[in-house]
XYZ file of C-alpha atoms in Angstrom:
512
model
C -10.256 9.754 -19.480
C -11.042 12.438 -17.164
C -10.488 11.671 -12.814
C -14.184 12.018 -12.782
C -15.175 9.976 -15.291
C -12.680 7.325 -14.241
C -14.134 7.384 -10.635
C -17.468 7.047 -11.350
C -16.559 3.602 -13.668
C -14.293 2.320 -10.906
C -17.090 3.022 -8.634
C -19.667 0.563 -11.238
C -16.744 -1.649 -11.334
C -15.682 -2.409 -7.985
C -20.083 -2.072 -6.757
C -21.144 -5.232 -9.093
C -21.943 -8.323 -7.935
C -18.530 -9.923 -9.430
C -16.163 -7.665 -7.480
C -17.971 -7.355 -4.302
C -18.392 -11.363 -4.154
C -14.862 -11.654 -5.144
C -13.594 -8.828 -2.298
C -15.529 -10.288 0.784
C -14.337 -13.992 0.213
C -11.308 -15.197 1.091
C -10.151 -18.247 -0.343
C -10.020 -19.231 3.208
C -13.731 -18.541 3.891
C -14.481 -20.766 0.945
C -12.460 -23.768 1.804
C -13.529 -23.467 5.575
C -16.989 -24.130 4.185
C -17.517 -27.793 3.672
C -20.455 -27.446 2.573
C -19.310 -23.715 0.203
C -21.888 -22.664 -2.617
C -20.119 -20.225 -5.192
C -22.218 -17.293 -5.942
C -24.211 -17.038 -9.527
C -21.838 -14.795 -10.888
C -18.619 -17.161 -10.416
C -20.398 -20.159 -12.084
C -18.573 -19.206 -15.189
C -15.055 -19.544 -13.889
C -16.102 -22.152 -11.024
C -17.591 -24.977 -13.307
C -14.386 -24.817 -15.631
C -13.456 -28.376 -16.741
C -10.663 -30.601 -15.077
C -9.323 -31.668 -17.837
C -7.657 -28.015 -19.033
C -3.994 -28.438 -18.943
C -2.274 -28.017 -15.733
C 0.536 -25.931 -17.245
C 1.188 -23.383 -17.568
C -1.608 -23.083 -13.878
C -5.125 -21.899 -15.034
C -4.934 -19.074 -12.484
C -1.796 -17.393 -14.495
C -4.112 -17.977 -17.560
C -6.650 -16.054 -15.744
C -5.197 -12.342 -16.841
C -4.109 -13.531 -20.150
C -6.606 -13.610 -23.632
C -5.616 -18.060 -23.549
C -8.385 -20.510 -24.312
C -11.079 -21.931 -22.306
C -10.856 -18.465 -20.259
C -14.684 -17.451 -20.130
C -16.096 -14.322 -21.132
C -16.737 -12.761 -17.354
C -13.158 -13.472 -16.645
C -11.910 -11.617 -19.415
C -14.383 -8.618 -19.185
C -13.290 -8.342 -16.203
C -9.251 -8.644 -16.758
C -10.059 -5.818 -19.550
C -12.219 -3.641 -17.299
C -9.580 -3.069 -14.753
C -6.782 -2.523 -17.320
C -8.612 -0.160 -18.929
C -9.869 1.973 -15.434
C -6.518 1.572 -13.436
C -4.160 4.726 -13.360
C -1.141 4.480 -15.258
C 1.636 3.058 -13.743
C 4.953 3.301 -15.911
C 7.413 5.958 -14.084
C 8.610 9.183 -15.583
C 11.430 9.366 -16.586
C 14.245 10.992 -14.461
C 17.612 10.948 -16.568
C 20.091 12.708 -13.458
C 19.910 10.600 -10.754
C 21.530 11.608 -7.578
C 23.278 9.746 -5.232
C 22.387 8.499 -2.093
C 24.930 9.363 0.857
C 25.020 5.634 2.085
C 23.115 2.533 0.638
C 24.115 0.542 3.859
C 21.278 -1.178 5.460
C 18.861 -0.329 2.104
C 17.326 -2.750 0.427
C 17.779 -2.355 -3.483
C 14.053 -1.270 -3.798
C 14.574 1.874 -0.667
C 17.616 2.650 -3.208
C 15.517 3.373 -5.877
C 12.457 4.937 -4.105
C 15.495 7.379 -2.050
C 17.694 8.302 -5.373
C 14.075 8.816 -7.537
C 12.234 10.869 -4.692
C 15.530 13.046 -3.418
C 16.048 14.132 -6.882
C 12.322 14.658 -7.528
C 12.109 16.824 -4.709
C 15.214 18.805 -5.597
C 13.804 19.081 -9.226
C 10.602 20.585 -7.319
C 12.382 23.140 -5.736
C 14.569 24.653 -9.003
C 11.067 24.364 -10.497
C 9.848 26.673 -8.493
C 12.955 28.776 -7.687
C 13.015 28.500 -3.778
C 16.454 29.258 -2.599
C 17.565 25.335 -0.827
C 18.661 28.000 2.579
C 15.438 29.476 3.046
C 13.742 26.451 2.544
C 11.933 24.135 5.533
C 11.540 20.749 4.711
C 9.854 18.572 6.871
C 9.912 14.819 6.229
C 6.581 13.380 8.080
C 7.304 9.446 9.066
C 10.988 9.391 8.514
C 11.352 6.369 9.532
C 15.458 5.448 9.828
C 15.751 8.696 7.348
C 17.008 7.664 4.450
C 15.423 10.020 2.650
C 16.550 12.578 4.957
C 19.555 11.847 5.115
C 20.209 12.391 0.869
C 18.371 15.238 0.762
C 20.870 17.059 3.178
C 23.643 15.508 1.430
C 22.716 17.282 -1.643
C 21.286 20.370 0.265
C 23.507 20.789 2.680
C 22.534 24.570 3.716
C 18.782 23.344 4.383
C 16.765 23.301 6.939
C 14.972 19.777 7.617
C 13.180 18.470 9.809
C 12.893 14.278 10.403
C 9.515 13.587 12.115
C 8.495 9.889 13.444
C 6.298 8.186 16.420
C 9.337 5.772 17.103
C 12.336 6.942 19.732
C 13.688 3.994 18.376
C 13.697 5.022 14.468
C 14.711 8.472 15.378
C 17.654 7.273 17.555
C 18.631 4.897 15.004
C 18.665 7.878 12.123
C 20.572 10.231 14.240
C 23.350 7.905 14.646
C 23.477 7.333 10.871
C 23.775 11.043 9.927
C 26.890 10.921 12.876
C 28.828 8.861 10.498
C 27.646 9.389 7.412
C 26.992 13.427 6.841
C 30.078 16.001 6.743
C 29.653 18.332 9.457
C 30.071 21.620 7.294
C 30.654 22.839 3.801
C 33.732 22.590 1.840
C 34.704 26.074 2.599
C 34.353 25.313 6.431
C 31.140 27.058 6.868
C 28.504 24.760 9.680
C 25.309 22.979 8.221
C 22.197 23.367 10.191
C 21.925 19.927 11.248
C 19.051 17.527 10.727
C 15.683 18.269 13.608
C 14.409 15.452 14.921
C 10.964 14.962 16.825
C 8.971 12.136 18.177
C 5.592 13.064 18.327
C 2.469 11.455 17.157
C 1.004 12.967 13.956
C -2.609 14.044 13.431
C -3.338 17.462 11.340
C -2.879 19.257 14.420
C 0.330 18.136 16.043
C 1.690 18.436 12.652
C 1.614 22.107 12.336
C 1.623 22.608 15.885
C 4.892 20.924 15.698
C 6.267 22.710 12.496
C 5.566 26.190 13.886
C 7.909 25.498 16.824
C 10.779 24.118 14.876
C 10.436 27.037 12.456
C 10.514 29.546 15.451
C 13.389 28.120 16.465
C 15.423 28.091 13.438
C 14.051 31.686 12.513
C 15.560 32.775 16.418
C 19.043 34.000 14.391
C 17.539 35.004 11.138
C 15.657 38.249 10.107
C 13.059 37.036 7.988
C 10.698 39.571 6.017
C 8.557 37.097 3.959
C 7.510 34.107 5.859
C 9.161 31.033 4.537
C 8.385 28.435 2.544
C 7.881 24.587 3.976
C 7.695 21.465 2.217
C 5.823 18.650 3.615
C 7.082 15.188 2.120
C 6.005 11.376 3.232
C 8.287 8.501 1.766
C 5.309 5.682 1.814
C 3.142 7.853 4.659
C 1.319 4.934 6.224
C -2.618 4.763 6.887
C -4.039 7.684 7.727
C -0.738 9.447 7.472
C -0.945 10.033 4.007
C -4.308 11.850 4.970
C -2.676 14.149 8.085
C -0.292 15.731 5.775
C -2.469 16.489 3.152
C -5.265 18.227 5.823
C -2.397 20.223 7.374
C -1.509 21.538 4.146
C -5.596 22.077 3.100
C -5.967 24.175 6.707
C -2.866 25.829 6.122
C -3.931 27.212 2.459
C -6.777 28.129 2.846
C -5.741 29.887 6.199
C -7.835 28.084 8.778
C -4.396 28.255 10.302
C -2.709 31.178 10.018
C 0.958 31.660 10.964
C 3.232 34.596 10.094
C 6.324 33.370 9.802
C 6.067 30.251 7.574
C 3.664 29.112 4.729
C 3.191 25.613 3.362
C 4.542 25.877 -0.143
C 4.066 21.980 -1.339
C 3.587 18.490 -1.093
C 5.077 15.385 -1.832
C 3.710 12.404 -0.444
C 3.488 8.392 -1.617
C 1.002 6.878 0.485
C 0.834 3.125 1.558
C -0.969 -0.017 3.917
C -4.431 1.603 2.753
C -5.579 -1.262 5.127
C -4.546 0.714 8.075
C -6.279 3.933 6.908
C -8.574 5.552 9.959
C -12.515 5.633 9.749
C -13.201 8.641 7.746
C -10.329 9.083 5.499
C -12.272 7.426 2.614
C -13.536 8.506 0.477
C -12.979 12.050 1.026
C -13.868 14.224 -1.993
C -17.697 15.213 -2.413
C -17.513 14.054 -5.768
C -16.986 10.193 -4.327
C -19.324 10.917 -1.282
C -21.909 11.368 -3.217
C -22.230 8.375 -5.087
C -24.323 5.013 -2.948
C -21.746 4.111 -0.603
C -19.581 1.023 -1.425
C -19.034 -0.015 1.815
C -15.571 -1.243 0.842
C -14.142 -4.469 3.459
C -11.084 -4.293 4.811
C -9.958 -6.833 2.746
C -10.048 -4.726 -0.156
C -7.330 -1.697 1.146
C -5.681 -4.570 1.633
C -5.542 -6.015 -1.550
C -4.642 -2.549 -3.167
C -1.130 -3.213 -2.367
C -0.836 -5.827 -5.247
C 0.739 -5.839 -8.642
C -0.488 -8.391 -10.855
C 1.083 -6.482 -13.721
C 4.507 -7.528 -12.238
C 3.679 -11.254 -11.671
C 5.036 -12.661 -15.027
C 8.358 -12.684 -16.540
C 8.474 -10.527 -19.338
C 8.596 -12.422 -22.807
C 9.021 -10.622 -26.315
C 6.580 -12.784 -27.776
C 2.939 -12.119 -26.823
C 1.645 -15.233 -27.741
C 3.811 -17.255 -25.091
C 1.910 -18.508 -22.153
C 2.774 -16.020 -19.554
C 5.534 -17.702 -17.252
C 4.728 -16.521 -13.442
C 8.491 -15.084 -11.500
C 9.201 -17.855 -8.457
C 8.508 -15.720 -5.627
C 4.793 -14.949 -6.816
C 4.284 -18.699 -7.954
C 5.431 -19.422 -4.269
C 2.901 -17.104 -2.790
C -0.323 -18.220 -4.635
C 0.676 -21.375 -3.557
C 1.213 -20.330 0.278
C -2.277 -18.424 0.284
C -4.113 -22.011 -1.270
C -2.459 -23.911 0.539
C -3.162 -22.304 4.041
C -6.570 -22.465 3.305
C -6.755 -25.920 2.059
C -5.070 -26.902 5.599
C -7.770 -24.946 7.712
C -10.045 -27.164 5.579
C -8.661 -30.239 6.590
C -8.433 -28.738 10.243
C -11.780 -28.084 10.557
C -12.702 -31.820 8.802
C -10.601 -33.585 11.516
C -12.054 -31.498 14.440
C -15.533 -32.744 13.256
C -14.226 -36.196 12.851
C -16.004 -38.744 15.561
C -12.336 -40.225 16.642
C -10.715 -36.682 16.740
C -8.515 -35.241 19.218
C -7.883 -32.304 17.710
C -7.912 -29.074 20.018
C -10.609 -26.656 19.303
C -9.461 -23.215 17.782
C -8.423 -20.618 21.064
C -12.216 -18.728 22.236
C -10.693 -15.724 22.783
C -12.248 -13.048 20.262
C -10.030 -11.782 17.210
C -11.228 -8.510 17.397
C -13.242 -6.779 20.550
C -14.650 -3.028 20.365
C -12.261 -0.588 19.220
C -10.630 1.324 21.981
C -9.803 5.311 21.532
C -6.061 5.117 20.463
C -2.832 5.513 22.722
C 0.293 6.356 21.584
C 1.664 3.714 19.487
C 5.201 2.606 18.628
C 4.398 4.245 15.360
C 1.415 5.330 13.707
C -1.583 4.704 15.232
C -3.276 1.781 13.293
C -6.593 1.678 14.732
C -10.141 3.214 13.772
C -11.007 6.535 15.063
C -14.631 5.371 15.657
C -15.961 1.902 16.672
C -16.919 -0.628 13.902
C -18.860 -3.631 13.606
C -16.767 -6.864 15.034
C -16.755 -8.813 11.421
C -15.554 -5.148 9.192
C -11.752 -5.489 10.200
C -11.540 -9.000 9.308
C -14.171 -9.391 6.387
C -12.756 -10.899 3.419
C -9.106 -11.091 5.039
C -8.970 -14.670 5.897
C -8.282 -13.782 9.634
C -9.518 -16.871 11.076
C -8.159 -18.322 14.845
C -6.572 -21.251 12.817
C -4.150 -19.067 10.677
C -3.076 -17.220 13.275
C -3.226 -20.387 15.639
C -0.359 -21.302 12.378
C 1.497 -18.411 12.081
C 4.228 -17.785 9.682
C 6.224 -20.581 8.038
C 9.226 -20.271 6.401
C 9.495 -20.755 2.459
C 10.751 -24.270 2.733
C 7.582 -25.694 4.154
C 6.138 -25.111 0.845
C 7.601 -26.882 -1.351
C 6.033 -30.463 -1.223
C 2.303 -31.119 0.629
C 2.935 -33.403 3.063
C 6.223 -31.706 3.962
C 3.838 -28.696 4.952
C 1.263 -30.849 6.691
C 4.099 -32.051 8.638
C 5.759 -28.718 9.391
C 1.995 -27.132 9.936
C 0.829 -29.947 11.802
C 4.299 -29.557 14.392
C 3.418 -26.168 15.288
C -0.435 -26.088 15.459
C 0.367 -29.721 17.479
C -2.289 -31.316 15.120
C -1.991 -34.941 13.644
C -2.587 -34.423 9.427
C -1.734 -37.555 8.919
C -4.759 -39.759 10.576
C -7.102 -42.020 9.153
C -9.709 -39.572 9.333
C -7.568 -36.756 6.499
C -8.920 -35.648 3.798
C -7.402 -36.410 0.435
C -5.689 -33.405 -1.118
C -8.598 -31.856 -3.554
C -7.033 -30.654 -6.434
C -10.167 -29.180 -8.553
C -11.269 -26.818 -5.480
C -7.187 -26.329 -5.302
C -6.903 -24.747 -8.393
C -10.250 -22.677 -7.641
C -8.335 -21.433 -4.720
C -6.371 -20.003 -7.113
C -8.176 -18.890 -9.192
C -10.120 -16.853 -6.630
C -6.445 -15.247 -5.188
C -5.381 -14.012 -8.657
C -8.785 -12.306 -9.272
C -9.061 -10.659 -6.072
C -5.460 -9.605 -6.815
C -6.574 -8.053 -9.999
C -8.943 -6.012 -8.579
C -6.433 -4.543 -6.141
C -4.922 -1.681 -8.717
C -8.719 -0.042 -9.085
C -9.297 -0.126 -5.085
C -5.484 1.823 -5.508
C -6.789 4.135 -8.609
C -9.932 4.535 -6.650
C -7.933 6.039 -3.362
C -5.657 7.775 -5.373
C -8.111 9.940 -7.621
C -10.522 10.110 -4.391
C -7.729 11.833 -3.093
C -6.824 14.660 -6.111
C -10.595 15.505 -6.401
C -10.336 16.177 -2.570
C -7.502 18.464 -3.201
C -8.869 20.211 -6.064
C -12.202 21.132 -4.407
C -10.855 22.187 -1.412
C -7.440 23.748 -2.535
C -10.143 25.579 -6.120
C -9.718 28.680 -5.185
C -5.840 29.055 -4.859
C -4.811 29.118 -8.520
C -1.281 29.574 -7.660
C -1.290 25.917 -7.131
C -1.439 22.341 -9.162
C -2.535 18.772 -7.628
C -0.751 15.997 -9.613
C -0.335 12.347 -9.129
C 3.426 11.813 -10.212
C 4.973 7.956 -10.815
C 7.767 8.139 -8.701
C 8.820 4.818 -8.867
C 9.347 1.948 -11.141
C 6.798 -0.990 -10.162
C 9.330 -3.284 -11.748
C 11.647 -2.863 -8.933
C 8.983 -3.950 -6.411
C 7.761 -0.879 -5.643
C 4.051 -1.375 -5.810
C 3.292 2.709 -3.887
C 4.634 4.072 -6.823
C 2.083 6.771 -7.099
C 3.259 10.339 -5.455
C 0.645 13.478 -4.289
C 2.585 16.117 -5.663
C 0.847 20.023 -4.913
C 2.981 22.978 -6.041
C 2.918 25.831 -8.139
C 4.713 24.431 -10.483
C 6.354 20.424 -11.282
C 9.016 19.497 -13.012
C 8.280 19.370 -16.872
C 9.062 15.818 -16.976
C 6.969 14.622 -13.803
C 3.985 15.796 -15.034
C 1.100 13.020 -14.914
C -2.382 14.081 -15.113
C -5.301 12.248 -13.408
């Protein structure tokens, strides 16, 4: 299926009733409402009968073919399989190594080893000599990524940029003991740049051009040279910056002499922090009735449901859901079935219960400052309700806050725990029984508003090559890819890279 033709479903998809419902209520807003109505178009899944089985849990059934499953459910398990991008990674048989795994995570492993070699791959692609190079990694972060790269390039130029002093401090003093100092033969590296600066299109190539200059102050340089721009999980609008630096660079609404932006490679994430503006993008998307996404939705682009279930050779055993995902459907139902009971006991007649704190969640969006890091707020004000629609933000969750795993494990152990830190008796007269029918359409609710999250993802993503392509048409020297980086399997759920060169890797190669 072509990106346009895949859009324009994704667009039907995620603009019927069924997905828009599902998107703007949180199972939180539904068990707040003592008095809730489900819309018409849940009735199928809603009414399902009490008696079904309760294992393995009817919402794991939900995204499988079982029995009892009704027909809406289904079409709508098949739609999004069949509209959401791709996912499995390409295959990358030479791995390299990463200078240091200390203080990584097993999943920053992976993503480091896959992109570093990528990126290397890129370059012999392309035949750019690694020491006239630039590369400039945008959100660095602690710079593990930086950090292998120059390990394996040791005679190029990079430079590390991030918002945080603190990340940047913290990277520098990794490359002290972790990087050799010079070659084998004796011969000095150009060590790693740093810069702290906060990123929009602007600053970006404002900042590049400097950092060029001053690498270039010792060299005689007759063609200008070449600069890659790369983002390991570029947050927000980040993603965005990079790829509108580039754009203004090609198609020389910036001009400099001494450098040229040769590529991109760039794995977006948090699509929940993205600015006002950055979606959609392309005119293709743009011009279609606007869907008027909530926030909700970016966020729920970040799941995997494709990941949830052990894997079993058999295709006819009822899918068996990992621990950790059983554990947080069960954290998200059970929240809300607790502001349920809160709300019940604050109506009570004999209740002491303290009212929820007045002061606003959200008041009129202020013109950002410099942040720690990226800046996370809209570039133009929005109505009160859009940042929290469909998110479950209510002042009784946060009133909770974060519990740790344990609390979950038996009901009344979490009343108790919840109760102790919102200093609210769950155990009076006045409690509500435990409703196990509307807990199970809790779930239920969750796992199809998870589903939907990979075609808000495929919806960004291909919003985002269709951008590139019109405005990057008329430089044919070029391709716009979208490249699997990573494996999803690992828990990499931003596995998805923006990849613009003149030419990829044979064996990267995925077309949109």
């Amino acid at each position: 299926m072509d990106d346009a033709l895949r859009l324009s479903h994704l667009h039907a998809l995620l603009d019927a009733p069924l997905a828009r419902s599902l998107l703007r209520l949180h199972p939180n807003d539904v068990a707040s409402d003592l008095l809730f109505t489900p819309p018409d178009e849940w009735r199928p899944w809603w009414d399902l009968h009490t008696d079904i089985p309760e294992q393995p849990p009817l919402w794991s059934r939900t995204l499988s073919w079982a029995p009892h499953i009704p027909g809406v459910v289904r079409d709508l398990v098949l739609e999004v399989k069949r509209l959401q991008l791709p996912r499995p990674p390409v295959r990358i048989d030479a791995l390299l190594n990463i200078v240091s795994d200390k203080g990584m995570s097993p999943k920053k492993t992976h993503e480091v080893s896959r992109m570093a070699t990528y990126i290397i791959d890129l370059l012999r692609a392309n035949h750019i000599d690694p020491a006239k190079v630039r590369i400039v990694d945008v959100g660095a972060g602690q710079g593990y990524l930086t950090r292998t790269l120059k390990y394996h390039l040791p005679s190029t130029h990079i430079l590390a940029l991030d918002a945080d002093e603190g990340q940047t401090v913290g990277a520098q003093r990794w490359e002290e003991r972790v990087l050799p100092k010079s070659d084998s033969d004796g011969s000095p590296n150009p060590p790693i740049s740093h810069r702290t600066t906060l990123i929009t299109p602007e600053t970006l190539v404002d900042t590049v051009d400097k950092w060029i200059k001053e690498t270039l102050r010792n060299e005689e340089s007759i063609d200008p040279v070449p600069v890659l721009l790369i983002g390991l999980h570029a947050c927000g609008s980040l993603t965005p910056y990079i790829l509108r630096a580039f754009i203004a660079l090609r198609s020389q609404v910036i001009v400099h002499n001494t450098w040229t932006a040769f590529g991109v490679v760039a794995v977006g994430c948090c699509y929940n922090l993205l600015n006002a503006g950055d979606f959609p993008l392309s005119k293709y998307l743009t011009s279609f009735p606007s869907l008027n996404l909530p926030v909700s939705a970016y966020h729920l682009a970040a799941q995997i449901p494709a990941h949830w279930f052990v894997p079993s050779p058999n295709p006819e055993d009822d899918p068996e859901p990992f621990p950790s995902v059983a554990l947080a459907i069960r954290k998200v139902t059970w929240r809300a079935l607790l502001a349920r009971e809160f709300l019940h006991l604050q109506r009570s007649p004999s209740s002491s219960t303290p009212p929820p704190p007045s002061t606003p969640l959200l008041t009129a969006v202020q013109k950002p400052q410099p942040p720690a890091r990226w800046t996370r707020l809209p570039v133009a004000p929005l109505p009160e309700i859009a940042p929290v629609e469909g998110t479950g933000i209510t002042p009784e969750m946060r009133r909770l806050g974060r519990l740790r795993d344990g609390a979950y494990t038996d009901w009344e152990v979490f009343l108790k725990i919840a109760g102790g830190k919102m200093d609210v008796d769950f155990f009076s007269e006045d409690r509500l029984e435990k409703d196990g029918t509307l807990e199970r359409r809790l779930e239920v609710l969750h796992t199809l508003r998870c589903l939907l999250g990979p075609a808000v993802e495929s919806l960004i993503l291909l919003d985002r090559v269709r951008w590139l392509r019109e405005e990057l048409g008329l430089d044919r020297k070029l391709t716009v890819d979208l490249v699997n980086l990573f494996d999803q399997a690992t828990g990499s759920g931003r596995n998805v890279g923006i990849v613009i060169a003149p030419m990829l890797p044979s064996y990267a190669s995925f077309s949109a």
